Coordinates of C-alpha atoms in Angstrom, one line a residue:
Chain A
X1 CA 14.7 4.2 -30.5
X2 CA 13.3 6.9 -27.9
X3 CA 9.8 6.3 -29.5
X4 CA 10.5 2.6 -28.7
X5 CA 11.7 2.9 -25.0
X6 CA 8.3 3.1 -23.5
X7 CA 6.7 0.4 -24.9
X8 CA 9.5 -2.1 -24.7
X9 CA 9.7 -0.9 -20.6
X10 CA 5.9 -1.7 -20.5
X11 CA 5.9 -4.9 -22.4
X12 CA 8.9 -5.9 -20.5
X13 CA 6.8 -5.4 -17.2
X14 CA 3.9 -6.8 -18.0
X15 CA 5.7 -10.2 -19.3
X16 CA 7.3 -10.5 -15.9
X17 CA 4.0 -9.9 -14.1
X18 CA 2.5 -12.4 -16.3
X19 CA 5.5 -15.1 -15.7
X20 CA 5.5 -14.0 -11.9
X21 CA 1.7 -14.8 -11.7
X22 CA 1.7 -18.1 -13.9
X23 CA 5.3 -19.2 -12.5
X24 CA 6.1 -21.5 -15.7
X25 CA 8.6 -20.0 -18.2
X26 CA 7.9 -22.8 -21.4
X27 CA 8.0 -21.6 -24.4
X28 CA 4.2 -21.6 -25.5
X29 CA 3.3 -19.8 -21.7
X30 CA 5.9 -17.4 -22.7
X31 CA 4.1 -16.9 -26.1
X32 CA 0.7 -15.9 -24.5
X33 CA 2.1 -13.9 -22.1
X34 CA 3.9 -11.8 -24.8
X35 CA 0.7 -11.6 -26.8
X36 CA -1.3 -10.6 -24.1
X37 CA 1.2 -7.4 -22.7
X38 CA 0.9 -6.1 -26.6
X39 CA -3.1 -6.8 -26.9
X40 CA -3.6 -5.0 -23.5
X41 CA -4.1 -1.3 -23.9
X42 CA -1.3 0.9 -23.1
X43 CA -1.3 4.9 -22.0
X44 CA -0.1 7.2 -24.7
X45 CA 2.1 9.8 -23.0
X46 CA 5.4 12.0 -24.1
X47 CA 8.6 9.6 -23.9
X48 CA 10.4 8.9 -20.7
X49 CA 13.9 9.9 -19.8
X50 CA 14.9 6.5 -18.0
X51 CA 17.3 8.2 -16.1
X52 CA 15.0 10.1 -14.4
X53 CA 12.3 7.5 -13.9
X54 CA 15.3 4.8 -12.7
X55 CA 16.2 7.4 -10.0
X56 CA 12.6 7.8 -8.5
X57 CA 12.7 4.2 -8.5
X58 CA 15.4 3.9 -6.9
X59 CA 13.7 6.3 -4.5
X60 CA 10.9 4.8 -4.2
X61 CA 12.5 1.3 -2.8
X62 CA 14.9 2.7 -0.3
X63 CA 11.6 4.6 1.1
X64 CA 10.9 0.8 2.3
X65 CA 13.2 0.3 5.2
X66 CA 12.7 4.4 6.1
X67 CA 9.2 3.4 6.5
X68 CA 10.2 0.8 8.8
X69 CA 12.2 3.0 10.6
X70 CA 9.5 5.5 11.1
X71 CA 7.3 2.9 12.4
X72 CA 9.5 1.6 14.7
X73 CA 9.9 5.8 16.0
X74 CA 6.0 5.5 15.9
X75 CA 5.6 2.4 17.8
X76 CA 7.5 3.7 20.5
X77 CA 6.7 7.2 20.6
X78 CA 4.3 8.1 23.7
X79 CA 2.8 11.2 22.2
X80 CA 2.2 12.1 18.5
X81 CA 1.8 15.7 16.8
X82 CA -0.2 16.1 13.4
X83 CA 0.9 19.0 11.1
X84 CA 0.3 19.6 7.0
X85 CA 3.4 20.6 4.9
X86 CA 4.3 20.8 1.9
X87 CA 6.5 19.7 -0.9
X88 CA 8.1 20.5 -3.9
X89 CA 6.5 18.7 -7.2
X90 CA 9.2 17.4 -9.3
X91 CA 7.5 17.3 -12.8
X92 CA 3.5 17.2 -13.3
X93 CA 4.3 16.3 -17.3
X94 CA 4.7 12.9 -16.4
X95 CA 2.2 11.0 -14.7
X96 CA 4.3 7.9 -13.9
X97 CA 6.9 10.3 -12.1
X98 CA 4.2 11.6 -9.7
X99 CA 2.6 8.2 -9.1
X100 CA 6.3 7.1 -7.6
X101 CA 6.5 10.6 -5.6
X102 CA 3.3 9.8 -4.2
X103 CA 4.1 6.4 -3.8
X104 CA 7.4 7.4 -2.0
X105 CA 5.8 9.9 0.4
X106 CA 2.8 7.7 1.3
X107 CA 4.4 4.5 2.0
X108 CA 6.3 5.9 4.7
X109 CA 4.1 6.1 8.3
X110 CA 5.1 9.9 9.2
X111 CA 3.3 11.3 5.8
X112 CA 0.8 11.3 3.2
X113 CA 0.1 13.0 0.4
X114 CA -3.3 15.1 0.5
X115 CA -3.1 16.1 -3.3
X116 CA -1.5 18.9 -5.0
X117 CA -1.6 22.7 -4.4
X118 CA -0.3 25.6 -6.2
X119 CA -1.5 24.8 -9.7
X120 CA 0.2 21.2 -9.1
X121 CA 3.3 22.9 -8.4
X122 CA 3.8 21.3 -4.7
X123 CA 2.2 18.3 -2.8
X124 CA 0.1 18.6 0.3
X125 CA 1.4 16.6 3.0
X126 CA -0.2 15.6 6.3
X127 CA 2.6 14.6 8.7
X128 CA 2.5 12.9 11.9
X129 CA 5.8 12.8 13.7
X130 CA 6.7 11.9 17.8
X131 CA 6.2 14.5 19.5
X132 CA 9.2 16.2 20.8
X133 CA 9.7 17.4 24.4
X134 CA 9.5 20.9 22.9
X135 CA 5.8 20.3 21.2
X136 CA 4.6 18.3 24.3
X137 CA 5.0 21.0 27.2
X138 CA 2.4 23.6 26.6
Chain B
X1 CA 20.6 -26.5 12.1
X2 CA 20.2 -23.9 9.4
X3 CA 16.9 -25.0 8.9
X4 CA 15.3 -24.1 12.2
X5 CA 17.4 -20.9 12.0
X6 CA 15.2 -20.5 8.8
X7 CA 12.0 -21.3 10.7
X8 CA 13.1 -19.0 13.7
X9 CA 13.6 -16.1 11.7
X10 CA 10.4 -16.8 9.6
X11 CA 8.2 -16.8 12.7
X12 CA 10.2 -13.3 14.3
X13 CA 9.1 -11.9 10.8
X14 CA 5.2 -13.2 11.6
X15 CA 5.2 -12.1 15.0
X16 CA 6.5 -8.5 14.3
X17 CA 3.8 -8.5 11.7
X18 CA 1.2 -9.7 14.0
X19 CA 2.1 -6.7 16.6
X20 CA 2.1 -3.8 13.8
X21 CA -1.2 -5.5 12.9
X22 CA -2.8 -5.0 16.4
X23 CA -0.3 -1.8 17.2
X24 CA -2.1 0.1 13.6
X25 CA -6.0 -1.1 13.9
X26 CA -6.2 -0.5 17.5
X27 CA -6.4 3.2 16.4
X28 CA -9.6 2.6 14.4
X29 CA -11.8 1.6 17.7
X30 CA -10.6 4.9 18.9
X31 CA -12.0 8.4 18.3
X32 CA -8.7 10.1 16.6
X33 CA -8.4 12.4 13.4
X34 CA -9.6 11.0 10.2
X35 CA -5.9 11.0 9.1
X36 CA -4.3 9.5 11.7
X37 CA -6.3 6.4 11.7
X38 CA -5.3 6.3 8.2
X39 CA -1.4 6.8 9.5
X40 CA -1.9 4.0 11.6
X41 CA -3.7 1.7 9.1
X42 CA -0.7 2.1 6.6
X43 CA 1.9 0.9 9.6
X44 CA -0.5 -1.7 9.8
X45 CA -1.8 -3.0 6.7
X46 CA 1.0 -2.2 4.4
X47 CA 3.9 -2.6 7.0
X48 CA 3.0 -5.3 9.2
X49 CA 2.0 -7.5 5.9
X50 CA 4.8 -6.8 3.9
X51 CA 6.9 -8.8 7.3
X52 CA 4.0 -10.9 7.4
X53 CA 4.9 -12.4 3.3
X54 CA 8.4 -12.3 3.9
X55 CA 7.9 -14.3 6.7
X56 CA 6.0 -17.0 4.5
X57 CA 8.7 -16.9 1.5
X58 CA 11.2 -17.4 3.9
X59 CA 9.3 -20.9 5.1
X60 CA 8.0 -21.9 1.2
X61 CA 11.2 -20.7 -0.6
X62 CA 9.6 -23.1 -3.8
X63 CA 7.0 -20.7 -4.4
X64 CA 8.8 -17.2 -4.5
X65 CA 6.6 -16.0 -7.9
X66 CA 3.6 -16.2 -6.3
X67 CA 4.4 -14.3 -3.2
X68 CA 6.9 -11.4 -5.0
X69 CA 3.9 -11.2 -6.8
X70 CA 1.5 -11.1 -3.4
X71 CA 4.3 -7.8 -1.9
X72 CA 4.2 -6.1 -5.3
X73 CA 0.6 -5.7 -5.3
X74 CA 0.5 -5.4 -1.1
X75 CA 2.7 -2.5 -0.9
X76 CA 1.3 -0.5 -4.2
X77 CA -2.2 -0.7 -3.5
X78 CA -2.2 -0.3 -0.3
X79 CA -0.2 2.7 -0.4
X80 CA -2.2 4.4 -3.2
X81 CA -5.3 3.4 -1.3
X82 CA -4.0 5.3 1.4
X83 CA -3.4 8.2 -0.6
X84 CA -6.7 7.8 -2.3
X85 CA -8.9 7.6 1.0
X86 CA -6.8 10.8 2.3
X87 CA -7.1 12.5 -0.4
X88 CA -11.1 11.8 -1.4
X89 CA -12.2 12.3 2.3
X90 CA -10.8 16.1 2.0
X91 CA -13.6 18.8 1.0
X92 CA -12.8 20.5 -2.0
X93 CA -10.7 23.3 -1.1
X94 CA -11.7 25.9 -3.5
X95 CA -15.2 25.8 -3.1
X96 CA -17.2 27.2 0.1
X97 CA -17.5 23.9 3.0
X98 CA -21.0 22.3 2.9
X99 CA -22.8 20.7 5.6
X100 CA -22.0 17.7 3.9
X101 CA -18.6 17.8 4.2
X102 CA -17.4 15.7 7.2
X103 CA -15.0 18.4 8.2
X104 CA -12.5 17.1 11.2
Chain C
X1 CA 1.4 -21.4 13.4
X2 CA -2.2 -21.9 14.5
X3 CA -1.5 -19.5 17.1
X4 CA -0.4 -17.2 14.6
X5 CA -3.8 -18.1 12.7
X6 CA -5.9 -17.3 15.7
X7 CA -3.9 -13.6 16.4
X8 CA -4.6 -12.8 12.8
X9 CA -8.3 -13.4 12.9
X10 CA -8.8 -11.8 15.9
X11 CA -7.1 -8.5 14.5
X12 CA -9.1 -9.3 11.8
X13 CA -12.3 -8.7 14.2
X14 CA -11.4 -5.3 14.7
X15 CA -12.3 -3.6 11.3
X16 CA -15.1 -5.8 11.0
X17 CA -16.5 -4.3 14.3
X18 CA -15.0 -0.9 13.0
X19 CA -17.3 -1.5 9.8
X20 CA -20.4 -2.7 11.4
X21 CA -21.3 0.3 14.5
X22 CA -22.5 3.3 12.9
X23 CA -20.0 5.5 12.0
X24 CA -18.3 8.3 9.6
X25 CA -18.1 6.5 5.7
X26 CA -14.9 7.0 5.3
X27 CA -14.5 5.4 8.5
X28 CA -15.9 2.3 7.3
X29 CA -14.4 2.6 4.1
X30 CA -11.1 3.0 5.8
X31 CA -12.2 -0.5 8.0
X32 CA -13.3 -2.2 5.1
X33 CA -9.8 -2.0 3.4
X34 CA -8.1 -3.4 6.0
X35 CA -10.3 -6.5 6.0
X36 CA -9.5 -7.1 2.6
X37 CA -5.8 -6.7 3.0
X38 CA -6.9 -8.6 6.5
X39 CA -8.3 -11.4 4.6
X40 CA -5.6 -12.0 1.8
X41 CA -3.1 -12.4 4.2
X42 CA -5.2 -14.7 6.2
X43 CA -6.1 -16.7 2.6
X44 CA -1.9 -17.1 2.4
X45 CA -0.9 -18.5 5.5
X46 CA -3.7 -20.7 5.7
X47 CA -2.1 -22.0 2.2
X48 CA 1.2 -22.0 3.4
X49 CA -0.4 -24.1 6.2
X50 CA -1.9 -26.5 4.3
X51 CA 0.6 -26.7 1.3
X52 CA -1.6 -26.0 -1.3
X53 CA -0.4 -23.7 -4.4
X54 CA -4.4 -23.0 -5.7
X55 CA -5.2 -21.0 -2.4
X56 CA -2.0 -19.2 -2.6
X57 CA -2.6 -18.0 -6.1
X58 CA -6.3 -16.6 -5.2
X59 CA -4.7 -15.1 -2.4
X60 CA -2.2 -13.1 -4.5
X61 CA -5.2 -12.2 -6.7
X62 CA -7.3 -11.0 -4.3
X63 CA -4.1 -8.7 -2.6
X64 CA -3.5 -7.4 -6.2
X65 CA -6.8 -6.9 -7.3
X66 CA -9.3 -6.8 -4.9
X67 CA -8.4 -3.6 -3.7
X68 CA -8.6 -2.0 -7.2
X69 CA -12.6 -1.9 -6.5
X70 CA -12.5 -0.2 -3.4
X71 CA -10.4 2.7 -5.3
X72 CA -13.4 3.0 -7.6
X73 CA -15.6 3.1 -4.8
X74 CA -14.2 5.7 -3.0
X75 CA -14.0 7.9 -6.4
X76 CA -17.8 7.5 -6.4
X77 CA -18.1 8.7 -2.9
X78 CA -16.2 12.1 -3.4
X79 CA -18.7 12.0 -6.5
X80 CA -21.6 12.1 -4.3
X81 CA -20.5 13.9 -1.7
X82 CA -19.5 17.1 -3.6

């Protein structure tokens, strides 16, 4: 069933991209669409915990109105400071997990992700925040 | 009635995506850090689009596939993009800088 | 809505002009992405516009994959540039 998982998740996606893109659920469009998310070639990788990947997904959507928050701050904001940070890697194992992290701290307007550092142990960050009144005076 | 509150709302949603349009490539004309154009660009490109569709599926409700399919690619690509242009236009960092690296 | 059509094309002018001076690549590359985000949107409200589902549905290709070549691209670059 593990073994399973993942390629029942990936079918599953692909079949809903295919019925998003062709908009016609009959029965023989269905069909094609199944046979084309098993003939398309998938990546081999360890299986997923889905508990973990549903909670960076999770994540990763409620990043969408923060980002619209931030732009909003941005928008407005008179003045702007640029600084690089950092942050902690959840799990490099996985590539999936990072592609959501990264998706999660790049979609938002005050950072993006520069790469990793640290033997992939933390992500580079390049921030970009309003400036405060503290960090405008000198 | 609830119509034109539908078309209302529909063009708020454009216009706001119109001004994070202009408000996010302005930035490119100017002579800023590499990065922060690319700060701006995502406001812009990723943000001000994503109001800009649901604008649109708010006034053609019929033909919500299509355009769930239009955000879900928007907001990916466009995001990793960003990540990809950040992180490409970065000179190594363990080797020693080149003159060909465009250092900021 | 035409007024909408003419704001979009004239933020589309700036990356063009963006692309088109002399400047840093990654500049342009940067400029060229927008347009082609730009553009897709552009190719959907024109086919919200004029009602027509076959403009839509290129649009919504060319958002979802278009961009996919400009990733490539910019892999090359870092390629050539190290």
């Amino acid at each position: 069933m593990r073994r399973l998982l993942p390629l029942l998740l990936s079918t599953a996606f692909r079949l809903a991209l295919w019925c998003l893109l062709t908009s016609d659920l009959s029965r023989l469009n269905l069909l094609i669409g199944l046979v084309v998310a098993l003939l398309l070639p998938r990546a081999r990788s360890r299986p997923l915990p889905v508990r973990v990947l549903l909670k960076a997904t999770v994540r990763g959507l409620l990043a969408i109105p923060q980002a619209f928050a931030e732009a909003l701050r941005l928008v407005m904001a008179p003045a702007m400071v640029e600084r690089e940070d950092s942050e902690p890697a959840t799990d490099r194992a996985l590539p999936l997990l990072v592609f959501l992290d990264v998706f999660r701290i790049t979609l938002t307007p005050f950072t993006i992700v520069l790469g990793l550092e640290d033997g992939g142990r933390r992500y580079r960050i390049h921030t970009l925040t309003p400036a405060s009144k503290e960090d405008s005076e000198p | 009635m609830a119509h034109s509150l539908v078309d209302h709302a529909s063009a708020v949603l454009l216009g706001a995506g119109l001004v994070l349009w202009f408000w996010g490539t302005w930035p490119l004309l100017g002579t800023h850090s590499y990065l922060r154009k690319l700060h701006a660009l995502s406001v812009a490109d990723t943000l001000g689009s994503l109001l800009m569709l649901l604008g649109l599926l708010l006034r053609i409700p019929g033909q919500w596939p299509l355009l769930t399919l239009a955000l879900l690619g928007l907001v990916v690509w466009n995001t990793i993009f960003g990540y990809v242009l950040a992180a490409c236009s970065l000179p190594p960092p363990p080797q020693p800088a080149t003159e060909q690296d465009s250092a900021p | 809505m035409t007024v909408l059509l003419w704001g979009m094309v004239l933020a589309l002018l700036i990356p063009i002009a963006v692309a088109c001076r002399p400047s840093d690549v990654w500049d342009r590359l940067a400029a060229f992405s927008s347009v082609s985000s730009k553009v897709a949107l552009i190719i959907l409200v024109v086919s919200v516009m004029r009602d027509d589902r076959m403009l839509g549905l290129v649009g919504a290709i060319a958002l979802s994959a278009g961009n996919a070549g400009m990733l490539l691209l910019a892999n090359l670059l870092r390629g050539v540039e190290r």
